[in-house]
PDB file of C-alpha atoms in Angstrom:
ATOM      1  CA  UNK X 288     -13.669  15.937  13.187  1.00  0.00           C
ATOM      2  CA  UNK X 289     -14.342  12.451  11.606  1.00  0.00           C
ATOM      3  CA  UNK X 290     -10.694  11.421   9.699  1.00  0.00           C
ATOM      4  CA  UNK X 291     -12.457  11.308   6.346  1.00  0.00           C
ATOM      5  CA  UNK X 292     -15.801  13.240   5.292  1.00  0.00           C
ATOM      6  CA  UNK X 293     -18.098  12.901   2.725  1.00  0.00           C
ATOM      7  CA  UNK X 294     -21.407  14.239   2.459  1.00  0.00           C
ATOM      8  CA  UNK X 295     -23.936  11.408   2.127  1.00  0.00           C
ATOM      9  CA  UNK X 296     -26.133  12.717  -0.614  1.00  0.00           C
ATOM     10  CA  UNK X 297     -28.108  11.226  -2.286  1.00  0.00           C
ATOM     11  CA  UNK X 298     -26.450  13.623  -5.055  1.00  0.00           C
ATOM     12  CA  UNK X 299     -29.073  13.307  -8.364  1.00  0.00           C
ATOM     13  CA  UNK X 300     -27.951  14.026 -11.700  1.00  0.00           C
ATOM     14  CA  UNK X 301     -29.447  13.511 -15.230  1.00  0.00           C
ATOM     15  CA  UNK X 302     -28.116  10.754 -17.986  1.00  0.00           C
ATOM     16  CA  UNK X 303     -25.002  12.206 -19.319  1.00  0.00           C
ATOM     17  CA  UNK X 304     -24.501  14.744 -17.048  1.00  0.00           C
ATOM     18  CA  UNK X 305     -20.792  15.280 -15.103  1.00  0.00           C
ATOM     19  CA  UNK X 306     -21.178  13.895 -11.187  1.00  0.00           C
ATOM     20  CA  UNK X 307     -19.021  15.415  -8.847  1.00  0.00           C
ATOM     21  CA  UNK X 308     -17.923  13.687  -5.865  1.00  0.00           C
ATOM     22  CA  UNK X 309     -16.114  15.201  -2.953  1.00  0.00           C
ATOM     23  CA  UNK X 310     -14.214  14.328   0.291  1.00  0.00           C
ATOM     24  CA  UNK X 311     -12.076  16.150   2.729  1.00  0.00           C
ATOM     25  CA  UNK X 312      -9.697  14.341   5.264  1.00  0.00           C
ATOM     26  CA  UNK X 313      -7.902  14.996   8.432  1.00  0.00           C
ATOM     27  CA  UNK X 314      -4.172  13.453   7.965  1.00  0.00           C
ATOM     28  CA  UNK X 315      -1.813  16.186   6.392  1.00  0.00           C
ATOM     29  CA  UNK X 316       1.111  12.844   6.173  1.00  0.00           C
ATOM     30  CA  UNK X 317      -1.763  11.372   4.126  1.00  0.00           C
ATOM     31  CA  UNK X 318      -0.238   9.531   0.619  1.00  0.00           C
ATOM     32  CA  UNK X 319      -2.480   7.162  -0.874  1.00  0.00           C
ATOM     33  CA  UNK X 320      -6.509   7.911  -1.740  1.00  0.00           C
ATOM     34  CA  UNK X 321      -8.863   5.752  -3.251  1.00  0.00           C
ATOM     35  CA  UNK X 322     -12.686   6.058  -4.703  1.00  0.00           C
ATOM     36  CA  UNK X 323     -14.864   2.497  -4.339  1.00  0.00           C
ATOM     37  CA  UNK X 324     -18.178   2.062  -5.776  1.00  0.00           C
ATOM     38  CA  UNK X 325     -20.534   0.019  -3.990  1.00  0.00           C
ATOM     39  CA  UNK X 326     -24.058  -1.159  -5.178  1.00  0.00           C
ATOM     40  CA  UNK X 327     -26.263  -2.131  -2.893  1.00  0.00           C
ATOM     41  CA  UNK X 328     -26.000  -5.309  -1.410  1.00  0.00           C
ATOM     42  CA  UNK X 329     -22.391  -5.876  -2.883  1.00  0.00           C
ATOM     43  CA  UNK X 330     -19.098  -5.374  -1.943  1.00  0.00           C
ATOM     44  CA  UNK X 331     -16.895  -2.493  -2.257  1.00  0.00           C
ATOM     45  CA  UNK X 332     -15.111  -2.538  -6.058  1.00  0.00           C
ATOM     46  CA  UNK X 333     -12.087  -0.137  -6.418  1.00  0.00           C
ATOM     47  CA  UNK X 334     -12.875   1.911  -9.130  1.00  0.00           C
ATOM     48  CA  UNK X 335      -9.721   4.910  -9.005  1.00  0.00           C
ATOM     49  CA  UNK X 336      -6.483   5.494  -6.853  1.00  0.00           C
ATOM     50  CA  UNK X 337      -4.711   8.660  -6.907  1.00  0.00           C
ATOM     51  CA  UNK X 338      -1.004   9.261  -4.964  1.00  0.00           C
ATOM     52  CA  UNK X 339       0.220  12.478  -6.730  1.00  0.00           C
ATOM     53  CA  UNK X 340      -1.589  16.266  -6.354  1.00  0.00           C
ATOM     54  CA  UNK X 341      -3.177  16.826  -9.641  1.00  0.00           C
ATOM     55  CA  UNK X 342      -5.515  14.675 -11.943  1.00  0.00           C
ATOM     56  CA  UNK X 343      -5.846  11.273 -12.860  1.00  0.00           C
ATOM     57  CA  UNK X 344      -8.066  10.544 -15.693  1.00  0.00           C
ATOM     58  CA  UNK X 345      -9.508   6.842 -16.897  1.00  0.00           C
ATOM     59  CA  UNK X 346     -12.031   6.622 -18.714  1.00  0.00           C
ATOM     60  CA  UNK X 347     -14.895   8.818 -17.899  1.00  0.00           C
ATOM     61  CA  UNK X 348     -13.478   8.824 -14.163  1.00  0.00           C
ATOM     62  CA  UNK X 349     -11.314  11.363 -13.240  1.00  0.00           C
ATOM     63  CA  UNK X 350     -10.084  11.590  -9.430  1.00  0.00           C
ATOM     64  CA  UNK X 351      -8.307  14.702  -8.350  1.00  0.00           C
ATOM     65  CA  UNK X 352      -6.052  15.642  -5.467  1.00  0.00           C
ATOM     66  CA  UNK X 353      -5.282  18.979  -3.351  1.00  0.00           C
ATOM     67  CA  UNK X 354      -3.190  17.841  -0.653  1.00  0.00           C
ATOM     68  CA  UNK X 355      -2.773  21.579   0.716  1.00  0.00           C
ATOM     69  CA  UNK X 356      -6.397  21.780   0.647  1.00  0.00           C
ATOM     70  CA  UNK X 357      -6.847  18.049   1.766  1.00  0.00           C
ATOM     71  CA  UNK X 358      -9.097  17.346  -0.557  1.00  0.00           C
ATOM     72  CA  UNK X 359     -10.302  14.287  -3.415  1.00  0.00           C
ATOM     73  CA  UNK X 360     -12.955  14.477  -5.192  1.00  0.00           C
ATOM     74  CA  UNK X 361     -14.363  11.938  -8.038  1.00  0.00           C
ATOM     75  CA  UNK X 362     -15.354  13.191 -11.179  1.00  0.00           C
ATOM     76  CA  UNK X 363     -17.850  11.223 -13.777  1.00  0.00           C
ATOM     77  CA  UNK X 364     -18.338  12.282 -17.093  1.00  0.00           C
ATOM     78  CA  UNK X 365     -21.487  11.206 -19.365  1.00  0.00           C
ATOM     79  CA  UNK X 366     -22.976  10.105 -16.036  1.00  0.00           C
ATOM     80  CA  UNK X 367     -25.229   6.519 -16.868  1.00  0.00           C
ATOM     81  CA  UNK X 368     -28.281   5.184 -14.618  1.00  0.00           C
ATOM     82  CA  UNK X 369     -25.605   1.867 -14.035  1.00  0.00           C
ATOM     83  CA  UNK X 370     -23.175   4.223 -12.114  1.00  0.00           C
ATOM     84  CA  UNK X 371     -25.938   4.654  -9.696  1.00  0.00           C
ATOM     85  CA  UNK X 372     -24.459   3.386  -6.834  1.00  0.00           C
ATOM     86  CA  UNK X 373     -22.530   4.421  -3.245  1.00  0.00           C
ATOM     87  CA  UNK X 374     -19.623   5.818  -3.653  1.00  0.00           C
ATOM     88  CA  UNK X 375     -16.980   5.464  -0.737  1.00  0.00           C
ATOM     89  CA  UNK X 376     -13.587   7.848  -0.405  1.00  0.00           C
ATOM     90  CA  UNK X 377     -10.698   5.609   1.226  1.00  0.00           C
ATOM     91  CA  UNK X 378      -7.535   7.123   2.522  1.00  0.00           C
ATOM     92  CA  UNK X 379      -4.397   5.637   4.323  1.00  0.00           C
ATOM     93  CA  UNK X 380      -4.112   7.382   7.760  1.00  0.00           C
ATOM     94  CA  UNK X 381      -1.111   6.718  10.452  1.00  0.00           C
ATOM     95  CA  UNK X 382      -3.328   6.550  13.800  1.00  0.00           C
ATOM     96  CA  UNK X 383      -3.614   4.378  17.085  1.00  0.00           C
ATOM     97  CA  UNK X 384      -0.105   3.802  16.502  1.00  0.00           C
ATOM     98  CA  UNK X 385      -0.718   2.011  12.821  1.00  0.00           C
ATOM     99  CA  UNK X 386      -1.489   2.409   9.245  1.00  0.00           C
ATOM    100  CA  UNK X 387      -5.098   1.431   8.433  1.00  0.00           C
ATOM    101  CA  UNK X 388      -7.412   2.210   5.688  1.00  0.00           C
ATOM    102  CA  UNK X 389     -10.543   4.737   6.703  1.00  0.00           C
ATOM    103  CA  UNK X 390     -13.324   4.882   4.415  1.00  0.00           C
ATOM    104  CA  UNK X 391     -16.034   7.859   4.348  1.00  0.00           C
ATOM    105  CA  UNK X 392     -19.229   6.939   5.079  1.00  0.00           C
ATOM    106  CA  UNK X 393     -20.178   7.305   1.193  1.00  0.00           C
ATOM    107  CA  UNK X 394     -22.136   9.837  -1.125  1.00  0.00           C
ATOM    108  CA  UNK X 395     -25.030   7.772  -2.769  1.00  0.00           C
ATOM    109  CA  UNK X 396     -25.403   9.041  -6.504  1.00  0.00           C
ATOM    110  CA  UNK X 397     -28.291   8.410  -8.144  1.00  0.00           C
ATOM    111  CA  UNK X 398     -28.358   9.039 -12.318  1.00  0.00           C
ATOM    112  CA  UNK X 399     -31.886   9.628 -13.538  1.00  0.00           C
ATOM    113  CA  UNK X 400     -33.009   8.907 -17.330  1.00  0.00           C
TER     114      UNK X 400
ATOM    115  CA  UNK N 167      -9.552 -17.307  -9.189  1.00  0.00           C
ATOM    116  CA  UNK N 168     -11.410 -16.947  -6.274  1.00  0.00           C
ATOM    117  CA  UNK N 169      -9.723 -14.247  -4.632  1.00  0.00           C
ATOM    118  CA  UNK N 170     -11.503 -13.478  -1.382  1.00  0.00           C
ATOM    119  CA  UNK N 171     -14.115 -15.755  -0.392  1.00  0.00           C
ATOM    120  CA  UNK N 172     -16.236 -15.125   2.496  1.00  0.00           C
ATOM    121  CA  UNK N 173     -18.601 -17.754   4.175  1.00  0.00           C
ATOM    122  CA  UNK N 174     -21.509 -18.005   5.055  1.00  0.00           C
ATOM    123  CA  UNK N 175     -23.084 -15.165   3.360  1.00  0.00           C
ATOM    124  CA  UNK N 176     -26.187 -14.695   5.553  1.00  0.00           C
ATOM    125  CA  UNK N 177     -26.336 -16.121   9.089  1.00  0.00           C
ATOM    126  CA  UNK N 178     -29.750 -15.198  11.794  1.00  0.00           C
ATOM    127  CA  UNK N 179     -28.113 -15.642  15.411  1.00  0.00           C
ATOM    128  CA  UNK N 180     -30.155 -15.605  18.781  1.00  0.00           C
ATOM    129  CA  UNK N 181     -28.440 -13.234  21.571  1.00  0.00           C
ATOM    130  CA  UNK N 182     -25.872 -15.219  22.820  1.00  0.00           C
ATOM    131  CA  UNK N 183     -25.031 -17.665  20.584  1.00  0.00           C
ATOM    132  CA  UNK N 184     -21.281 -18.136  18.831  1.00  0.00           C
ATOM    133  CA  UNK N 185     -20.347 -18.280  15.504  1.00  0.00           C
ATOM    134  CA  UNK N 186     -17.445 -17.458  13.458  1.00  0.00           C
ATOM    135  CA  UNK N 187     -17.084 -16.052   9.877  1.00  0.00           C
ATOM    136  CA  UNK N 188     -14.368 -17.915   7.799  1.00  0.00           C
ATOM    137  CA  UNK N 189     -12.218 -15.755   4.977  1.00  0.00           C
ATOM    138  CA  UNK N 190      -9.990 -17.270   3.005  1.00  0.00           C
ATOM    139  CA  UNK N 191      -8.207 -15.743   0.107  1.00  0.00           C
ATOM    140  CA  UNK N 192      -6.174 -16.983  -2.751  1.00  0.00           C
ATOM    141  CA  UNK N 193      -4.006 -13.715  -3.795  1.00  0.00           C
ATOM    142  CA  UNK N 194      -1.168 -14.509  -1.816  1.00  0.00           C
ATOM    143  CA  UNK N 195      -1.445 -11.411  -0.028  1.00  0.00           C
ATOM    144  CA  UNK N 196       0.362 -10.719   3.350  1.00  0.00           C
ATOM    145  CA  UNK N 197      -2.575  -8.310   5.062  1.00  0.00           C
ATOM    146  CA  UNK N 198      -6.089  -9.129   5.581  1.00  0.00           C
ATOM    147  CA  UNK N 199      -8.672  -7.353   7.638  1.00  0.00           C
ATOM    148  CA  UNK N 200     -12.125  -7.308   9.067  1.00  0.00           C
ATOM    149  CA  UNK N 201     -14.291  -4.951   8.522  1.00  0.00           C
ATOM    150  CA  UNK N 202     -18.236  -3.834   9.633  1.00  0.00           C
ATOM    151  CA  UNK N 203     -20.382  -1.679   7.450  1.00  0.00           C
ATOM    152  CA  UNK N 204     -23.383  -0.354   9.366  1.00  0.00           C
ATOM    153  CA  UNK N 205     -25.835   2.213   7.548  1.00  0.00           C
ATOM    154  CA  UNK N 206     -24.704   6.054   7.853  1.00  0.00           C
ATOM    155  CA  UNK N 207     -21.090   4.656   9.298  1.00  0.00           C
ATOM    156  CA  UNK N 208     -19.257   3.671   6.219  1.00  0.00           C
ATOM    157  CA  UNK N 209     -16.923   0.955   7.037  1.00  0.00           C
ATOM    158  CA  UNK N 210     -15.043   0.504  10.357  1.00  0.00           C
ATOM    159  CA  UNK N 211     -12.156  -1.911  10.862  1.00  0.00           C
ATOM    160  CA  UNK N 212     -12.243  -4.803  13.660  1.00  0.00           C
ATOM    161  CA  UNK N 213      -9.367  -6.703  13.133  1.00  0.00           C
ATOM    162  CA  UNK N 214      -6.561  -6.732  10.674  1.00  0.00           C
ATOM    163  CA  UNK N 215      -3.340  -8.872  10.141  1.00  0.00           C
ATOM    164  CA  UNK N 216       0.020  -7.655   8.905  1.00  0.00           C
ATOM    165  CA  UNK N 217       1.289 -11.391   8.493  1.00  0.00           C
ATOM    166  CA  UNK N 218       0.736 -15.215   9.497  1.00  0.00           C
ATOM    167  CA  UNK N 219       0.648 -15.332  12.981  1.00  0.00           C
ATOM    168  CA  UNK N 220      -0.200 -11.553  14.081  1.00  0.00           C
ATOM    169  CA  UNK N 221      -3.167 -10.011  14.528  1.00  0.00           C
ATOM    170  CA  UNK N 222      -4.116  -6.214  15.834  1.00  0.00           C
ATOM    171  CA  UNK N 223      -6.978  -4.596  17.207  1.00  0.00           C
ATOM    172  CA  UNK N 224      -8.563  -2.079  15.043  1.00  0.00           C
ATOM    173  CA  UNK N 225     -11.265   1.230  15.635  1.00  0.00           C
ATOM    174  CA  UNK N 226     -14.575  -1.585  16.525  1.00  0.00           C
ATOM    175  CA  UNK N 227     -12.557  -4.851  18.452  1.00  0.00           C
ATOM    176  CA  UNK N 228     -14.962  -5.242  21.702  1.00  0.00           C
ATOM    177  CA  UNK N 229     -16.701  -8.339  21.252  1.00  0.00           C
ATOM    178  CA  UNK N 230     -14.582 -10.216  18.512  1.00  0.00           C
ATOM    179  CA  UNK N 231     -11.773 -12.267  18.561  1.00  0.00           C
ATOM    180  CA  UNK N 232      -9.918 -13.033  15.226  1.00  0.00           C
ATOM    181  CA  UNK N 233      -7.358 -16.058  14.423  1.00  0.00           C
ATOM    182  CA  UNK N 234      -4.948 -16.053  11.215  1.00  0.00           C
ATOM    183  CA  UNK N 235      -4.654 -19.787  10.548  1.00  0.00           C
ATOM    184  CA  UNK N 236      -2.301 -19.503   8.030  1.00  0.00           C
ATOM    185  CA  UNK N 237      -1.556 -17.320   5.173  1.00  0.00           C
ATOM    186  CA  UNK N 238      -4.572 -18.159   3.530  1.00  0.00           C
ATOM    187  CA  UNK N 239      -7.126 -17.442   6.320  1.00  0.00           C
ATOM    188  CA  UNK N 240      -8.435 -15.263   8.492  1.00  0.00           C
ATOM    189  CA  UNK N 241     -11.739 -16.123  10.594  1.00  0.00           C
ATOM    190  CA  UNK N 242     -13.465 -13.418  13.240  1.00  0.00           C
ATOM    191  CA  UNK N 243     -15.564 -15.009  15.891  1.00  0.00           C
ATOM    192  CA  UNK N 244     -18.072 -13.409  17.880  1.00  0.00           C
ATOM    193  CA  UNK N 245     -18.382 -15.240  21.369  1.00  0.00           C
ATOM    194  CA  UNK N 246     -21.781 -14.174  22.821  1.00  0.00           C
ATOM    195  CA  UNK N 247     -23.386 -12.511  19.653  1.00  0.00           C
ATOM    196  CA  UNK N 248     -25.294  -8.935  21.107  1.00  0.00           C
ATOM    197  CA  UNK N 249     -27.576  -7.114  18.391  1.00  0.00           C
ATOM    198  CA  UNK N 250     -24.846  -4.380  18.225  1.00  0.00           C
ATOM    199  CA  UNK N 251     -23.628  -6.857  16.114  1.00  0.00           C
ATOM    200  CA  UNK N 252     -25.848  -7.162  13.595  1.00  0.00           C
ATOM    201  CA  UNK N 253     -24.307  -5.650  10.587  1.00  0.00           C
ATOM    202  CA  UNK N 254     -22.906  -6.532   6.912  1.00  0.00           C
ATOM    203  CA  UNK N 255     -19.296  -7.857   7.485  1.00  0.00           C
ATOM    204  CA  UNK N 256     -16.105  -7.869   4.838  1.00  0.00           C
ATOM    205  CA  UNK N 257     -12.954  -9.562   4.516  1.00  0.00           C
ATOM    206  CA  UNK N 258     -10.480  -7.528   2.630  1.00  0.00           C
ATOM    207  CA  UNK N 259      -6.694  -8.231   1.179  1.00  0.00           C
ATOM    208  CA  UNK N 260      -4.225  -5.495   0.500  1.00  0.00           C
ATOM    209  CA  UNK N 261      -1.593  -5.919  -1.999  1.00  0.00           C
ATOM    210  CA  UNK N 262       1.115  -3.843  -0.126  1.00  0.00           C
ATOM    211  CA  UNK N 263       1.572  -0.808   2.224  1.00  0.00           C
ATOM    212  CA  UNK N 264      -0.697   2.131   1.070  1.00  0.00           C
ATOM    213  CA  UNK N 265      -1.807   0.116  -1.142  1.00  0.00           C
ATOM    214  CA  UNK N 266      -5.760  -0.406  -1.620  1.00  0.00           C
ATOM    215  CA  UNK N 267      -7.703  -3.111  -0.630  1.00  0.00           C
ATOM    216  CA  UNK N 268      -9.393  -5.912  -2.285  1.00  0.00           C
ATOM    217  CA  UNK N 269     -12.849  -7.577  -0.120  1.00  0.00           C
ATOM    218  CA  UNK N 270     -14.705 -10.490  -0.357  1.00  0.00           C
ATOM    219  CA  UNK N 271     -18.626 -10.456  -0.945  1.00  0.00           C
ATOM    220  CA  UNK N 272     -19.519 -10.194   2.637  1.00  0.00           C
ATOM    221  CA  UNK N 273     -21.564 -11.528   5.471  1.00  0.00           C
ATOM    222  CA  UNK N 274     -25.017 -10.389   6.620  1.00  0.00           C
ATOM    223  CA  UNK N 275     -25.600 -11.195  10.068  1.00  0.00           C
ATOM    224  CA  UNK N 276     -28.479 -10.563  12.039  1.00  0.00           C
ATOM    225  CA  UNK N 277     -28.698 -10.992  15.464  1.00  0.00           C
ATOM    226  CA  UNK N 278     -31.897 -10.742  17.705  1.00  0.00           C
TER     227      UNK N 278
END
C-alpha cells in the first residue's frame, strides 16, 4: 500500500461547479496534511494545511480531515478554468527511521467553461 | 525576496557526464531537501538536511550525492548522469517540524 493515495484523475468539472478532491494515507501517528497545486511546468504552491479532524475553510477552499478514517480531501467551491491544475496531497509520515514529507502522486482537475 | 532559487533551470547531459544543481535559499530556514518529480510518481525525496553540516539519505539516494555548504545552500550532484535520471528536480525549505514545505522553481534535466 503506497503511504499516501490519490487517484490521478483527470477529475472534469464545469465553471462554478464544487471539485472534490480526495486522499487516503497509511500513517495512523500522522499530524500534519497539506493540499499543493501545481500547474504544469511550475512548482508546487501550498494552497491549504489542515492539523485538527474537522474542516478548515478559506476562501472557496475547504480541506477536511477524518483521522479515524485516514482520510483528506480538498474541496473547491465555484470551481474556475484557472484552478485547472495538479493537485498534490502531502502528509508528514515517521518512516526509515525519520520524519519526511510524502506527497501523492496528484489528481489533475480540469474546469471546463 | 528570493526565497528558494534553483539553478540552472534546464540542463541536456550525455550518459556519463557530471553536473551538480545549486539551491540556495534566503528564508533562513534550518531544513532543505531534494526532491524528483517523475510523471505518474508524484514527488520522491533524495536528499534532505535537518541543519548545516548534516545530510540524510531519503526514499530515491542511489546515484546522488548532496553537500550543505552552509545554511544557505544545498547542491545535489549526480556523478555519472544515467537516463534514470532524467526528471524535473526541486529544492524545498521547511519552516519547522511538520511543518510544510516551501520549493524553488525547479530543474529539468534530461539525460540521453
Amino acid at each position: 500500500q503506497k503511504e499516501v493515495e490519490q487517484n490521478s484523475g483527470p477529475l472534469s468539472v464545469p465553471e462554478g461547479a464544487i471539485a472534490s478532491l480526495n486522499c487516503t494515507y497509511s500513517d495512523r501517528g500522522s499530524q500534519s496534511f497539506f493540499w499543493y497545486r501545481q500547474y504544469s511546468g511550475k512548482s508546487p504552491e501550498l494552497i491549504m494545511f489542515i492539523y485538527s479532524n474537522g474542516d478548515k475553510e478559506d476562501g472557496r477552499f475547504t480541506a477536511q480531515l477524518n483521522k479515524a478514517s485516514q482520510y483528506v480531501s480538498l474541496l473547491i467551491r465555484d470551481s474556475q478554468p484557472s484552478d485547472s491544475a495538479t493537485y498534490l496531497c502531502a502528509v508528514w509520515v515517521f518512516s526509515g527511521g525519520y520524519n519526511k514529507l510524502i506527497f501523492g502522486a496528484g489528481t489533475r482537475l480540469a474546469v471546463h467553461p | 525576496n528570493a526565497g528558494v532559487t534553483q539553478t540552472p533551470k534546464f540542463q541536456v547531459l550525455k550518459t556519463g557526464q557530471s553536473m551538480t544543481l545549486q539551491c540556495a535559499q534566503d528564508m533562513n530556514h534550518n531544513s532543505m531537501y531534494w526532491y524528483r518529480q517523475d510523471p505518474g510518481m508524484g514527488l520522491r525525496l533524495i536528499y534532505y538536511s535537518a541543519s548545516e553540516g548534516t545530510t540524510d539519505k531519503g526514499e530515491v539516494p542511489n546515484g546522488y550525492n548532496v553537500s550543505r555548504l552552509n545554511k544557505r545552500e544545498f547542491s545535489l550532484r549526480l556523478e555519472s548522469a544515467a537516463p534514470s535520471q532524467t526528471s524535473v528536480y526541486f529544492c524545498a525549505t521547511e519552516t519547522g517540524a511538520n511543518s510544510p514545505l516551501h520549493f524553488g522553481n525547479g530543474t529539468r534535466l534530461t539525460v540521453t
